[in-house]
Short mmCIF file of C-alpha atoms in Angstrom, two decimals:
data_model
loop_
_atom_site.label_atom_id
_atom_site.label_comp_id
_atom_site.label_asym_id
_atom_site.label_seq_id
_atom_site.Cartn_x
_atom_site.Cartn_y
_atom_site.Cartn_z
CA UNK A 252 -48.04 4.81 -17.50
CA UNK A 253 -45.05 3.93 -19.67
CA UNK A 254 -42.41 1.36 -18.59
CA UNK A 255 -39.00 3.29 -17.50
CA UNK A 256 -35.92 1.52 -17.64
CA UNK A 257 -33.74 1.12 -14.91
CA UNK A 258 -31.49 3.95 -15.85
CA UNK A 259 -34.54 6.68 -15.51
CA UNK A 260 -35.54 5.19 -12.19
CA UNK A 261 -32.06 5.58 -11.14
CA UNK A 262 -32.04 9.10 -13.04
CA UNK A 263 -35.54 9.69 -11.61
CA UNK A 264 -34.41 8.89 -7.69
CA UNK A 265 -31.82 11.54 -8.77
CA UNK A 266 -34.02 14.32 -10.16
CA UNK A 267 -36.22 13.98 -7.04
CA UNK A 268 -33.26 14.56 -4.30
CA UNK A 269 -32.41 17.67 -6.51
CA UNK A 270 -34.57 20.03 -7.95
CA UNK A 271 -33.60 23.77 -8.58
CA UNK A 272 -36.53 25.81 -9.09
CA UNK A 273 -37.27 29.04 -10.92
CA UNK A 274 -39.67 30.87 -9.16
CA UNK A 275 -42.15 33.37 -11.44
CA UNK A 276 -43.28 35.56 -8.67
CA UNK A 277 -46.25 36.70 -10.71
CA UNK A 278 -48.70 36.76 -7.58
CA UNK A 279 -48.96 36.94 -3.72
CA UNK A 280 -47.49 33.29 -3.47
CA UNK A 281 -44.41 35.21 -3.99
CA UNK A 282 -43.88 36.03 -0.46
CA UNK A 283 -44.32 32.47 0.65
CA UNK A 284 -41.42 31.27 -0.58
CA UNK A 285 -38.50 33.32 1.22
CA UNK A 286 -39.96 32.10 4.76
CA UNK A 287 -39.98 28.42 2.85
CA UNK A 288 -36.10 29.03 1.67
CA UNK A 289 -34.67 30.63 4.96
CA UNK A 290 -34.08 29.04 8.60
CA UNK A 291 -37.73 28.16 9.49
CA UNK A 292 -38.21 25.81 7.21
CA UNK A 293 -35.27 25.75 5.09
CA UNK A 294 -35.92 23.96 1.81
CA UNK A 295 -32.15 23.31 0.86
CA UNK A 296 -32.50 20.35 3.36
CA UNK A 297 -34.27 18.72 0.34
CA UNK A 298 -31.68 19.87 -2.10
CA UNK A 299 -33.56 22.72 -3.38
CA UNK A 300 -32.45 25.88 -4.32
CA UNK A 301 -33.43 28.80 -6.41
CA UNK A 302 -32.01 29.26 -10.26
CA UNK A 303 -31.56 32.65 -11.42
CA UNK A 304 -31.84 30.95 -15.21
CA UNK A 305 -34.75 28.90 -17.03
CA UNK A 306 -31.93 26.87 -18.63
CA UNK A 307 -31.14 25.54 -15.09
CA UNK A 308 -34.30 25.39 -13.84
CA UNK A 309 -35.66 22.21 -13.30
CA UNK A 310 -39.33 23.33 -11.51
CA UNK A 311 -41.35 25.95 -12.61
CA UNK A 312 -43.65 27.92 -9.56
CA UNK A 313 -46.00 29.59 -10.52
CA UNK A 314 -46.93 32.09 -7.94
CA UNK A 315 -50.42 33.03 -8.01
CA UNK A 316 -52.21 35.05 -10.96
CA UNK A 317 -51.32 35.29 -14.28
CA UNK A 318 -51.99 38.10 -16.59
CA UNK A 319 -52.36 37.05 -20.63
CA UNK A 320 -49.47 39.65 -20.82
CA UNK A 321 -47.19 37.76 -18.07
CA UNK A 322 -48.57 34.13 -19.78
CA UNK A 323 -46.50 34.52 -22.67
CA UNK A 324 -43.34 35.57 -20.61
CA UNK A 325 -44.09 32.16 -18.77
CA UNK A 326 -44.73 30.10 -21.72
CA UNK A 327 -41.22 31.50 -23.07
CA UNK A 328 -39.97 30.72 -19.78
CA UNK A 329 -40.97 27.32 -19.55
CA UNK A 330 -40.53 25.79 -23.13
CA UNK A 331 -36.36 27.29 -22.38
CA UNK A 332 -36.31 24.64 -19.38
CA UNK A 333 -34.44 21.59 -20.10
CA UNK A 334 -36.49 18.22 -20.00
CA UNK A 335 -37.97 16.64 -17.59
CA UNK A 336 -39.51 19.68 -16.33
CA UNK A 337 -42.16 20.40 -13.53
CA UNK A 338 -45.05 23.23 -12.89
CA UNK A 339 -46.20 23.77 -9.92
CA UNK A 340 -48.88 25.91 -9.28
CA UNK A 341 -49.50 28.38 -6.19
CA UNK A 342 -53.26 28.83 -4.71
CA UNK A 343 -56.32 29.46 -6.04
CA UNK A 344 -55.56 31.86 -8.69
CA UNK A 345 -53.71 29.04 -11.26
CA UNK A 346 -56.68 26.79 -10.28
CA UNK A 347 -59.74 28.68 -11.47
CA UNK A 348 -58.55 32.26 -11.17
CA UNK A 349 -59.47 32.88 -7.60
CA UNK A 350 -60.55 36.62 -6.68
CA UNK A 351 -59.82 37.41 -10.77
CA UNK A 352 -61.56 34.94 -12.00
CA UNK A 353 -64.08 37.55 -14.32
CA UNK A 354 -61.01 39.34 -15.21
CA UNK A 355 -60.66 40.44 -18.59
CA UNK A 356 -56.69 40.45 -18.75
CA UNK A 357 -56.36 37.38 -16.55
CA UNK A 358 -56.21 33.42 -17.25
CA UNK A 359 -58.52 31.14 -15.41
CA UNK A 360 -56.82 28.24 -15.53
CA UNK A 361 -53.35 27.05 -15.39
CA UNK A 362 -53.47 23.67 -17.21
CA UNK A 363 -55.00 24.32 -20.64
CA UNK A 364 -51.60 26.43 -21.57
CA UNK A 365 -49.05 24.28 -19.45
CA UNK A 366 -49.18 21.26 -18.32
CA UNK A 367 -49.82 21.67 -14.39
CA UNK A 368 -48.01 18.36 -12.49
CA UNK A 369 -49.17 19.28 -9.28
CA UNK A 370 -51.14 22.98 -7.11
CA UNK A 371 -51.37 23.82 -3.92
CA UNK A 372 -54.69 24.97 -3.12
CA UNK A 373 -55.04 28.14 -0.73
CA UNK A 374 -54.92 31.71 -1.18
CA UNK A 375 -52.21 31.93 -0.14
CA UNK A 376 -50.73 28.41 0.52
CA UNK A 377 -48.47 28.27 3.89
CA UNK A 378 -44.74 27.28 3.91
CA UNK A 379 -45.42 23.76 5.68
CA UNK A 380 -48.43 23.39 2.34
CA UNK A 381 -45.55 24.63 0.11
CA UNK A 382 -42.83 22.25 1.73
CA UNK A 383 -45.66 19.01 1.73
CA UNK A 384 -46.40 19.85 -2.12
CA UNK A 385 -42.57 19.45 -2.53
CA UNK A 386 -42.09 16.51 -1.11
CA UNK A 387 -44.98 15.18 -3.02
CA UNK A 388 -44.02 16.39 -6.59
CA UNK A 389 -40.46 13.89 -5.43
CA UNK A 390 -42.57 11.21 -4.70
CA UNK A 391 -44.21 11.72 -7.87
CA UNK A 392 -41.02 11.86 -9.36
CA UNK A 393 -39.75 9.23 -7.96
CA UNK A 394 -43.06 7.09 -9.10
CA UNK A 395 -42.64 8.63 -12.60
CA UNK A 396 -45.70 9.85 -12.17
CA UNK A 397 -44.55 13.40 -12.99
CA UNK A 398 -45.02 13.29 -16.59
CA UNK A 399 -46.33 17.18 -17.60
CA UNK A 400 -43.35 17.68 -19.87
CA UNK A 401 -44.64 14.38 -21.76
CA UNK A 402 -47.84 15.57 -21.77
CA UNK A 403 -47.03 19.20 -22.69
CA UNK A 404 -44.91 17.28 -26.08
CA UNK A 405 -47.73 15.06 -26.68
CA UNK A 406 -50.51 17.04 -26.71
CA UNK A 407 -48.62 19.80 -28.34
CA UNK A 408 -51.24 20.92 -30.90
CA UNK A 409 -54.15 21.87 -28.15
CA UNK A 410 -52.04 23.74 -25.51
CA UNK A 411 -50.83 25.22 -28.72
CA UNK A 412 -54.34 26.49 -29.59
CA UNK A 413 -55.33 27.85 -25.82
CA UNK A 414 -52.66 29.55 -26.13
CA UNK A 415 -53.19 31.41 -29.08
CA UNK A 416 -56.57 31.49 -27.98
CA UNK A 417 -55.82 33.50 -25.38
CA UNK A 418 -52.56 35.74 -26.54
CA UNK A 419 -54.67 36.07 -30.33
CA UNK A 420 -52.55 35.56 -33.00
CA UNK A 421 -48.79 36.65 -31.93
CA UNK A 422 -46.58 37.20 -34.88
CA UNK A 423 -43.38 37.97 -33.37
CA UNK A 424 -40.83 40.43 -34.93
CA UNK A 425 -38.39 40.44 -32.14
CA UNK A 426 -38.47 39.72 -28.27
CA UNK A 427 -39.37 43.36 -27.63
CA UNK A 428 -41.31 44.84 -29.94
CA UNK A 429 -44.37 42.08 -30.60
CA UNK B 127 5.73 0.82 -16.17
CA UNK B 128 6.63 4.26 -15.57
CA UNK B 129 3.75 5.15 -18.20
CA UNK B 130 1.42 3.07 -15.98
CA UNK B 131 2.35 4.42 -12.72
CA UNK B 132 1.84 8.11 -14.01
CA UNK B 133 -1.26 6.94 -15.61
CA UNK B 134 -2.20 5.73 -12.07
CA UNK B 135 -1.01 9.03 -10.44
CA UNK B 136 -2.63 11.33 -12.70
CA UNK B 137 -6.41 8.83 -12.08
CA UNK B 138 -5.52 9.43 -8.42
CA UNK B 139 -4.95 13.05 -8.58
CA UNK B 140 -8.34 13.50 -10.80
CA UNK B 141 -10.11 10.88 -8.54
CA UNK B 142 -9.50 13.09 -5.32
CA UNK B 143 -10.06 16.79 -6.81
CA UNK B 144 -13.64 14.91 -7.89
CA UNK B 145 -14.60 13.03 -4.91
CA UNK B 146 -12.87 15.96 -2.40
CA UNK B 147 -13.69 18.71 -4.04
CA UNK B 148 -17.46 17.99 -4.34
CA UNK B 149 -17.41 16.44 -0.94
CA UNK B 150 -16.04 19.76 0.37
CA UNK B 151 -18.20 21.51 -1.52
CA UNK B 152 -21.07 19.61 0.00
CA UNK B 153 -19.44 20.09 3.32
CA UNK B 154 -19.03 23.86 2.63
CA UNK B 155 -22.98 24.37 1.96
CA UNK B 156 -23.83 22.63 5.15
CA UNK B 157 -21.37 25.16 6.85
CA UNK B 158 -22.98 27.86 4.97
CA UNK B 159 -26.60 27.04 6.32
CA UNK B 160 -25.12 26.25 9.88
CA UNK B 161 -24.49 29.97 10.01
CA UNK B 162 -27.53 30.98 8.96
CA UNK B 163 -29.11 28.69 11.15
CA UNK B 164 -30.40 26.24 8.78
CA UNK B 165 -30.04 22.45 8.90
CA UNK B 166 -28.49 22.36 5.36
CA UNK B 167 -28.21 19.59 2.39
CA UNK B 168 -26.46 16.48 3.18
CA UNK B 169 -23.26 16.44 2.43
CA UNK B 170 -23.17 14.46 -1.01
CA UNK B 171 -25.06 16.92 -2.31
CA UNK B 172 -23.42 17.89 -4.61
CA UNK B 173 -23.13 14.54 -6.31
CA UNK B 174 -26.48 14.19 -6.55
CA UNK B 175 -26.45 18.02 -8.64
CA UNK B 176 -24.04 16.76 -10.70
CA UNK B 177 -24.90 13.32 -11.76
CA UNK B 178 -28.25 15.23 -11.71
CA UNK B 179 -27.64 17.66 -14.76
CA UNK B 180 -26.17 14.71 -16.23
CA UNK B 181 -29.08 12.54 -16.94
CA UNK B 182 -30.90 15.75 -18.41
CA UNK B 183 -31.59 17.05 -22.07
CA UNK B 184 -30.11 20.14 -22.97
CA UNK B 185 -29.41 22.53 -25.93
CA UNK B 186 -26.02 22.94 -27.70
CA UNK B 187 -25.91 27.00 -28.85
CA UNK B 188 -23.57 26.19 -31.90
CA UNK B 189 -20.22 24.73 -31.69
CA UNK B 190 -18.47 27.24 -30.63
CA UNK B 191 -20.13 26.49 -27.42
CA UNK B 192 -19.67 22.82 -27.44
CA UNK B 193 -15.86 23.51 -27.81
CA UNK B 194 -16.12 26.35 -25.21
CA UNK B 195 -17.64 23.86 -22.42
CA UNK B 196 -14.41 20.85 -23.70
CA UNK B 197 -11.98 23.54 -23.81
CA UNK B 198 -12.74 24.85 -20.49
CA UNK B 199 -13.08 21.16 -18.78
CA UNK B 200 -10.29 19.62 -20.82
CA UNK B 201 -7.99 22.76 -19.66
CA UNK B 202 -8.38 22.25 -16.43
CA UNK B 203 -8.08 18.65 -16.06
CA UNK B 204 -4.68 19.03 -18.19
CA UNK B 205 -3.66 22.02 -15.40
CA UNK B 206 -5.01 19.68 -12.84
CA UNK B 207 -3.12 17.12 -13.45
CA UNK B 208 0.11 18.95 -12.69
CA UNK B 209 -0.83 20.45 -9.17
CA UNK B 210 0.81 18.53 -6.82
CA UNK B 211 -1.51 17.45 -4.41
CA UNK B 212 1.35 17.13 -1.14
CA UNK B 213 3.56 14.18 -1.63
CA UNK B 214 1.18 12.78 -4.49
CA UNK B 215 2.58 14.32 -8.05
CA UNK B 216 1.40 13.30 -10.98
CA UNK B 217 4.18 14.53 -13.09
CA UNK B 218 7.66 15.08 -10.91
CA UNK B 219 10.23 17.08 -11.66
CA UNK B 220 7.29 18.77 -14.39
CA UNK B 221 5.17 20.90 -11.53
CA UNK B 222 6.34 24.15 -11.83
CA UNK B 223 4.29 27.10 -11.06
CA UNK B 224 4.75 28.53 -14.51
CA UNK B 225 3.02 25.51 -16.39
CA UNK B 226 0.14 25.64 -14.20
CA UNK B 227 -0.06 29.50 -14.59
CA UNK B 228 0.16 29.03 -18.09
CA UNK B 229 -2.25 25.89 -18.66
CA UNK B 230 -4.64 27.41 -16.12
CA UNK B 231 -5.97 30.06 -18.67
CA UNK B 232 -6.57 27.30 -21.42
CA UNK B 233 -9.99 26.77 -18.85
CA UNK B 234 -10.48 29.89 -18.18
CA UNK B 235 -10.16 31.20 -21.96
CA UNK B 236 -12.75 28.16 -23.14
CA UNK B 237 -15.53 29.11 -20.69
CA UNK B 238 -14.81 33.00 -21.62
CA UNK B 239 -14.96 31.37 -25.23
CA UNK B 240 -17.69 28.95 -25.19
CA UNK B 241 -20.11 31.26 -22.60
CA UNK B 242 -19.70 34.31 -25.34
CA UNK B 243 -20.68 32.00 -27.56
CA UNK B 244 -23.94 31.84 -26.80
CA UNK B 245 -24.81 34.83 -27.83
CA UNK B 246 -26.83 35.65 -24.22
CA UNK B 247 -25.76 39.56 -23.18
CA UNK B 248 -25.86 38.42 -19.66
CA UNK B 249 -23.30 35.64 -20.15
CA UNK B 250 -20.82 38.24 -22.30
CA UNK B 251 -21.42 40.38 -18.80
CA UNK B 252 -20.32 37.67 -16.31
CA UNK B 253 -17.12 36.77 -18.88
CA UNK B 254 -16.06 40.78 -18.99
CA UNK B 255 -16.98 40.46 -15.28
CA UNK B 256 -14.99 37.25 -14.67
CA UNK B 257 -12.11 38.64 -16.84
CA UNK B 258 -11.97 42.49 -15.14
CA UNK B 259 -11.99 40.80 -11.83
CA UNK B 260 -8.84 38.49 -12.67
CA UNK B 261 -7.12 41.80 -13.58
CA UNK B 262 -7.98 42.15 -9.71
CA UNK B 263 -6.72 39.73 -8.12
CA UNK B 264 -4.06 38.24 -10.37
CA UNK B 265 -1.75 41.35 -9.97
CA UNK B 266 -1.01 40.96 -6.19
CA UNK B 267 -1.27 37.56 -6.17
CA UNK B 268 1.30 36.60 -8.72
CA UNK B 269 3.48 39.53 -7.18
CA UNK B 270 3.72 37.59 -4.03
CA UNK B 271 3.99 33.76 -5.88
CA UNK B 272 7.11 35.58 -7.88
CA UNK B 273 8.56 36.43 -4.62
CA UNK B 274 8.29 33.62 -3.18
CA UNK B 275 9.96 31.73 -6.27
CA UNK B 276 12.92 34.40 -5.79
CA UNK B 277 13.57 33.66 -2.50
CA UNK B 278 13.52 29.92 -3.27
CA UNK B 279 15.32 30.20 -6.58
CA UNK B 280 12.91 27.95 -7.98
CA UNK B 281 9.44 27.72 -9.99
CA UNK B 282 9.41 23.61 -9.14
CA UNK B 283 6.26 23.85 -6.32
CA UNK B 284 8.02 20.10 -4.87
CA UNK B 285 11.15 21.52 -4.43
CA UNK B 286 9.20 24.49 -2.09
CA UNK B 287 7.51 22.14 -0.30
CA UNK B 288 10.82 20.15 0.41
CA UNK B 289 12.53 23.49 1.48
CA UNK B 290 9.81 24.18 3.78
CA UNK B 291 9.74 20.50 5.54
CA UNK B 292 13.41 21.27 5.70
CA UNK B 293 13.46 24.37 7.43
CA UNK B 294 10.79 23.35 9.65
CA UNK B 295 8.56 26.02 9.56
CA UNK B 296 6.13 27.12 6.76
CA UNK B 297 5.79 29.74 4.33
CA UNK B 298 2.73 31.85 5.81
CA UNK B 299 5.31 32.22 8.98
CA UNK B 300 8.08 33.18 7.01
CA UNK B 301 6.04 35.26 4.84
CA UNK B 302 3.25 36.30 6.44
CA UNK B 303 2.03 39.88 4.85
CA UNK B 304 3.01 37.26 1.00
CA UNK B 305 0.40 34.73 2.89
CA UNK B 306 -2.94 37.53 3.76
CA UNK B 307 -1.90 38.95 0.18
CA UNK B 308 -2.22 35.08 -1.44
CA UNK B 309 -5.84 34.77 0.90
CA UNK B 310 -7.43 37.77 -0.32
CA UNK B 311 -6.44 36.85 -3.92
CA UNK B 312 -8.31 32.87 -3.09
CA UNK B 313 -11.14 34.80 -1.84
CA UNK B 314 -11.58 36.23 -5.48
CA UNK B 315 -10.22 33.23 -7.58
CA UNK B 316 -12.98 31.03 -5.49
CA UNK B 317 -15.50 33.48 -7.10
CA UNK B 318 -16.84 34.45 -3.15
CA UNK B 319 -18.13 36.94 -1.80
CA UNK B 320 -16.96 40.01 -1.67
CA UNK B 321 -15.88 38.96 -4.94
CA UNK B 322 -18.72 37.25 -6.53
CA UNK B 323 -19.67 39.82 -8.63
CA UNK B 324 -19.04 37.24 -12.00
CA UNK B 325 -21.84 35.43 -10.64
CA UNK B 326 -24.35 37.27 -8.83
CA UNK B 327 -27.95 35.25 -9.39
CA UNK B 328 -29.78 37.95 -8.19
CA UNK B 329 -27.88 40.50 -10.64
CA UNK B 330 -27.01 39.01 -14.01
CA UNK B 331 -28.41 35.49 -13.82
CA UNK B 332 -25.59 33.66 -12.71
CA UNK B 333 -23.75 35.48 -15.66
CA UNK B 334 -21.20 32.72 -17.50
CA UNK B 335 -23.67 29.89 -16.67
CA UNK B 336 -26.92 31.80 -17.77
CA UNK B 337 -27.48 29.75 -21.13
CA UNK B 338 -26.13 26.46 -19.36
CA UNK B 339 -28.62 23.59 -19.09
CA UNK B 340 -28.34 19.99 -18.33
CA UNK B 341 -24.75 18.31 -19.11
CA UNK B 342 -23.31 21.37 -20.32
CA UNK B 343 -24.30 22.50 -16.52
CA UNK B 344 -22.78 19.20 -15.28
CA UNK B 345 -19.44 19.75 -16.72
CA UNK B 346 -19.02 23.38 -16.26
CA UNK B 347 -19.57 22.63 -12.18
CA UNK B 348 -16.94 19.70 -12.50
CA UNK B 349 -14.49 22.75 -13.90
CA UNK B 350 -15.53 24.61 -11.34
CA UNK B 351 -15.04 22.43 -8.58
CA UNK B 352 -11.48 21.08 -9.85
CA UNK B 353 -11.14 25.06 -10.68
CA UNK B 354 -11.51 25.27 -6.79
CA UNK B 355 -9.18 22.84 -6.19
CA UNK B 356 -6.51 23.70 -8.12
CA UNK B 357 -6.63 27.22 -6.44
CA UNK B 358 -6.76 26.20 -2.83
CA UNK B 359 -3.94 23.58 -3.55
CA UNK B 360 -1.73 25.65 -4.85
CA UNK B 361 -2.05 28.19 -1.55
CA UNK B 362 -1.37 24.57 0.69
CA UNK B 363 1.78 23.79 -1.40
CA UNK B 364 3.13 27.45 -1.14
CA UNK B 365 2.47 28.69 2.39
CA UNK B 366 1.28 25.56 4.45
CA UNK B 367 3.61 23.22 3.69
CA UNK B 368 2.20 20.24 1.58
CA UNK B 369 2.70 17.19 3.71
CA UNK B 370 1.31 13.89 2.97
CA UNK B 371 -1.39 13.12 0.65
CA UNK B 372 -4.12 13.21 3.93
CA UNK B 373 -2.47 16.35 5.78
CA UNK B 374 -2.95 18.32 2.34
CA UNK B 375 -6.37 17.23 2.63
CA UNK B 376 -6.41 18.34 6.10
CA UNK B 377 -4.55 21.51 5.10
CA UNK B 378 -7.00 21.93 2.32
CA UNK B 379 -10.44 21.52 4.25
CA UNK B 380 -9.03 24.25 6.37
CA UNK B 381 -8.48 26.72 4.17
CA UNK B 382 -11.43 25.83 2.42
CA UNK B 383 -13.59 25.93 5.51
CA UNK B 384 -12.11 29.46 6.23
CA UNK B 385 -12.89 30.68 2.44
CA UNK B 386 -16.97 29.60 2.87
CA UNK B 387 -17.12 31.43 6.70
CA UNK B 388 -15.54 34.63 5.03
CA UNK B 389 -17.95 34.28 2.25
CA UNK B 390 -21.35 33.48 4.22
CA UNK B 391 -20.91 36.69 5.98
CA UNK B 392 -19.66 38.94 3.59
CA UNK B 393 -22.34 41.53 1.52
CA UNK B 394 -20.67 41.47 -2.90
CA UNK B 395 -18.54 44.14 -4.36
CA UNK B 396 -19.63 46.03 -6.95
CA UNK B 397 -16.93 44.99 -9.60
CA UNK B 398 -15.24 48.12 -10.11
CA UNK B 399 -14.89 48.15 -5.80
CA UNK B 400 -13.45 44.54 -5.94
CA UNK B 401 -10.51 46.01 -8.44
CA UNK B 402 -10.32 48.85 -6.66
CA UNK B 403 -9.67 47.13 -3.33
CA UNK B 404 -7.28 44.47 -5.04
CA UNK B 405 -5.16 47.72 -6.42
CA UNK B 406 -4.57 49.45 -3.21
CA UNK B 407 -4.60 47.17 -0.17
CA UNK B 408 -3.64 43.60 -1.75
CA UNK B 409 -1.30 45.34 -4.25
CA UNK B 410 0.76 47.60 -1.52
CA UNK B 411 1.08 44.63 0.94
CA UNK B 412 2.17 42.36 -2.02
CA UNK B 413 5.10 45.13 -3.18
CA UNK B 414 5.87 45.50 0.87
CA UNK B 415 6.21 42.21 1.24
CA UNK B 416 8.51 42.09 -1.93
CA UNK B 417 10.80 44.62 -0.55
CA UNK B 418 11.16 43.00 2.54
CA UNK B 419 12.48 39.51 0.30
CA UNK B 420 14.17 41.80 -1.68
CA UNK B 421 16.35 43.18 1.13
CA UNK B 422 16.43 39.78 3.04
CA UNK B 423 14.51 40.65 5.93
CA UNK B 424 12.59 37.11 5.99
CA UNK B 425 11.55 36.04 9.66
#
């Protein structure tokens, strides 16, 4: 673990009380989150709130499976987030692909193409699992334990090649006709 | 001296639009959740969103959009800092309602500026957005303000305040149909619903702040909240009276308070509906209320 200096713990104490998440309802995980945001359970109490932007975004959810199609929308999505950055991901399907885990058009797992700082295991994971993974990613946080977006610039070169591994090789012409 | 004192009047008036208008803000959220029966954020918030976005790493999208993001701020600190915030003015004798119409659209203009900038469609949606929906609002409401200058023979927003603590009542009893005309037009210069089409997450992405991240984010919320805050002062000063600097607090959490229950209840306007409703209702009540100051029948 690398030494912080006083102003990222400060920062860091920050980044935990307020964290503004972009949701990528790929999966079923999807409808766990509304009951998580409204008056049961009410997630705002811990500053969080949905971002309609990556740019904003300061968590990532992942939401259950993803297709290779839908990775590359998420890898997009993720590498437009402004540092520090977190991933979360949503049940069983990010951790070894679940129910599609012999899929041909699925990904197995989650963490060799981002850089995964915490799941929640289940299929699907309840709103009190959701809300206990939160407040463990800001304890994390606040630790500076959460370090994916390090991790992700570090080890560039092989999340680089799952990726390709998985999407082939993409030569992109424009955002909508690759 | 003088320098220093209006040096030390200007720090206070920024100092209290920052620490007010994000406490407020704060404040306002909690209300929000309270009605949809939710416990709601703490009240500071909105400090912690701000100093938040602050300690992140963003992108710049060209210079344009650096200015943009300055231009905006720097605008409305500089209109800001002529609102007079009850008996505290920065500037006296300077804060007349036509400077601060005038400066206001340097912020405005720089987010339009900087937010096209970026080249996102969805940002060049929530400017035309932002902009069509001034062409709303801005028609009755500065319909009314001009009326109200008539009848006072003045654009100095002091000297309107003094009449009023003079004649010992205040403008939204005098003027009442000038007052519901001046709320609706808040309700859309606040950006809330049923005007929030500029915005709309769920719609266009947030529009204007789509390609914001990090401090750019930071400093376009500061505009906003000061934005805020120059809005609901000026509505204080003209129709409730000013009053000392903590009544126009007082004053101002009210109407503020009011603005966030109208809006947590409220469904959005399409855009073309909010202009629509701005140029029949808002507009009709503003001329009525004209002709009534026109002909001297003031209560």
């Amino acid at each position: 673990m690398d030494e912080r200096s006083v102003w990222e713990k400060i920062a860091d104490q920050l980044r935990s009380r307020s964290m503004w998440m972009l949701h990528y309802c790929t999966g079923c995980g999807a409808v766990e989150l509304p009951p998580s945001m409204t008056s049961r359970f009410d997630m705002e109490r811990l500053g969080m709130g949905p971002m309609a932007t990556p740019r904003q975004a300061d968590i990532l959810l992942i939401t259950g499976y993803l297709s290779v199609k839908t990775l590359r929308r998420v890898i997009y999505t993720y590498e437009k987030m402004a540092d520090p950055k977190y991933v979360i991901g949503f049940g069983s399907c990010t951790i070894n692909g679940g129910i599609y885990f012999d899929s041909y058009s699925t990904i197995n797992r989650l963490d060799y193409y981002l850089p995964v700082d915490l799941y929640i295991a289940g299929c699907m994971p309840r709103p009190e699992a959701i809300l206990n993974a939160f407040n463990t990613l800001m304890e994390m946080i606040r630790k500076g334990e959460a370090n994916g977006w390090k991790r992700y610039k570090e080890n560039y070169e092989w999340y680089k090649q799952n990726q390709l591994r998985s999407l082939g090789e993409v030569i992109v012409h424009d955002e909508f006709h690759e | 001296m003088t320098g220093l004192a209006t040096a030390g009047r200007v720090a206070g008036v920024l100092f209290t639009a920052f620490f007010f208008g994000l406490t407020f803000e704060g404040i306002g959220r909690k209300i929000t959740a309270r009605i949809q029966k939710r416990y709601g954020p703490p009240w500071y918030q909105n400090f912690i969103d701000v100093f938040k976005t602050l300690t992140k790493h963003g992108w710049t999208h060209g210079w344009i959009f650096d200015f943009g993001v300055l231009m905006a701020l720097g605008g409305v600190i500089a209109t800001l800092s002529f609102v007079p915030l009850g008996n505290l003015v920065a500037f006296p004798g300077l804060d007349n309602f036509f400077v601060i119409a005038y400066l206001f659209t340097v912020g405005a203009l720089g987010m339009a500026m900087g937010m096209v900038g970026t080249g996102n469609p969805w940002a060049s949606i929530g400017v035309a957005r932002a902009l069509t929906l001034m062409l709303g609002y801005e028609v009755p409401y500065l319909i009314v303000i001009t009326t109200l200058l008539f009848y006072y023979k003045t654009g100095n927003i002091s000297s309107i305040i003094e009449a009023q603590a003079q004649a010992g009542e205040w403008n939204i009893v005098k003027f009442p149909i000038g007052a519901l005309v001046a709320l609706i037009s808040l309700q859309g210069m606040l950006g809330k619903e049923p005007f929030e089409a500029p915005i709309a997450p769920a719609e266009i992405a947030s529009g204007p702040m789509v390609e914001l991240s990090a401090k750019y984010m930071g400093l376009l919320m500061l505009m906003n909240t000061f934005m805020e805050f120059i809005e609901i002062s000026l509505f204080v000063d003209f129709f409730l009276g000013g009053g000392t600097f903590f009544v126009f607090l007082l004053k101002y959490f009210i109407v503020w308070t009011f603005a966030v229950m109208v809006s947590a209840v409220l469904p959005r306007f399409r855009i073309e509906q909010a202009v629509a409703f701005y140029w029949t209702v808002p507009i009709l009540l503003a001329f009525l209320q004209a002709f009534f100051v026109v002909n001297g029948w003031v209560f």
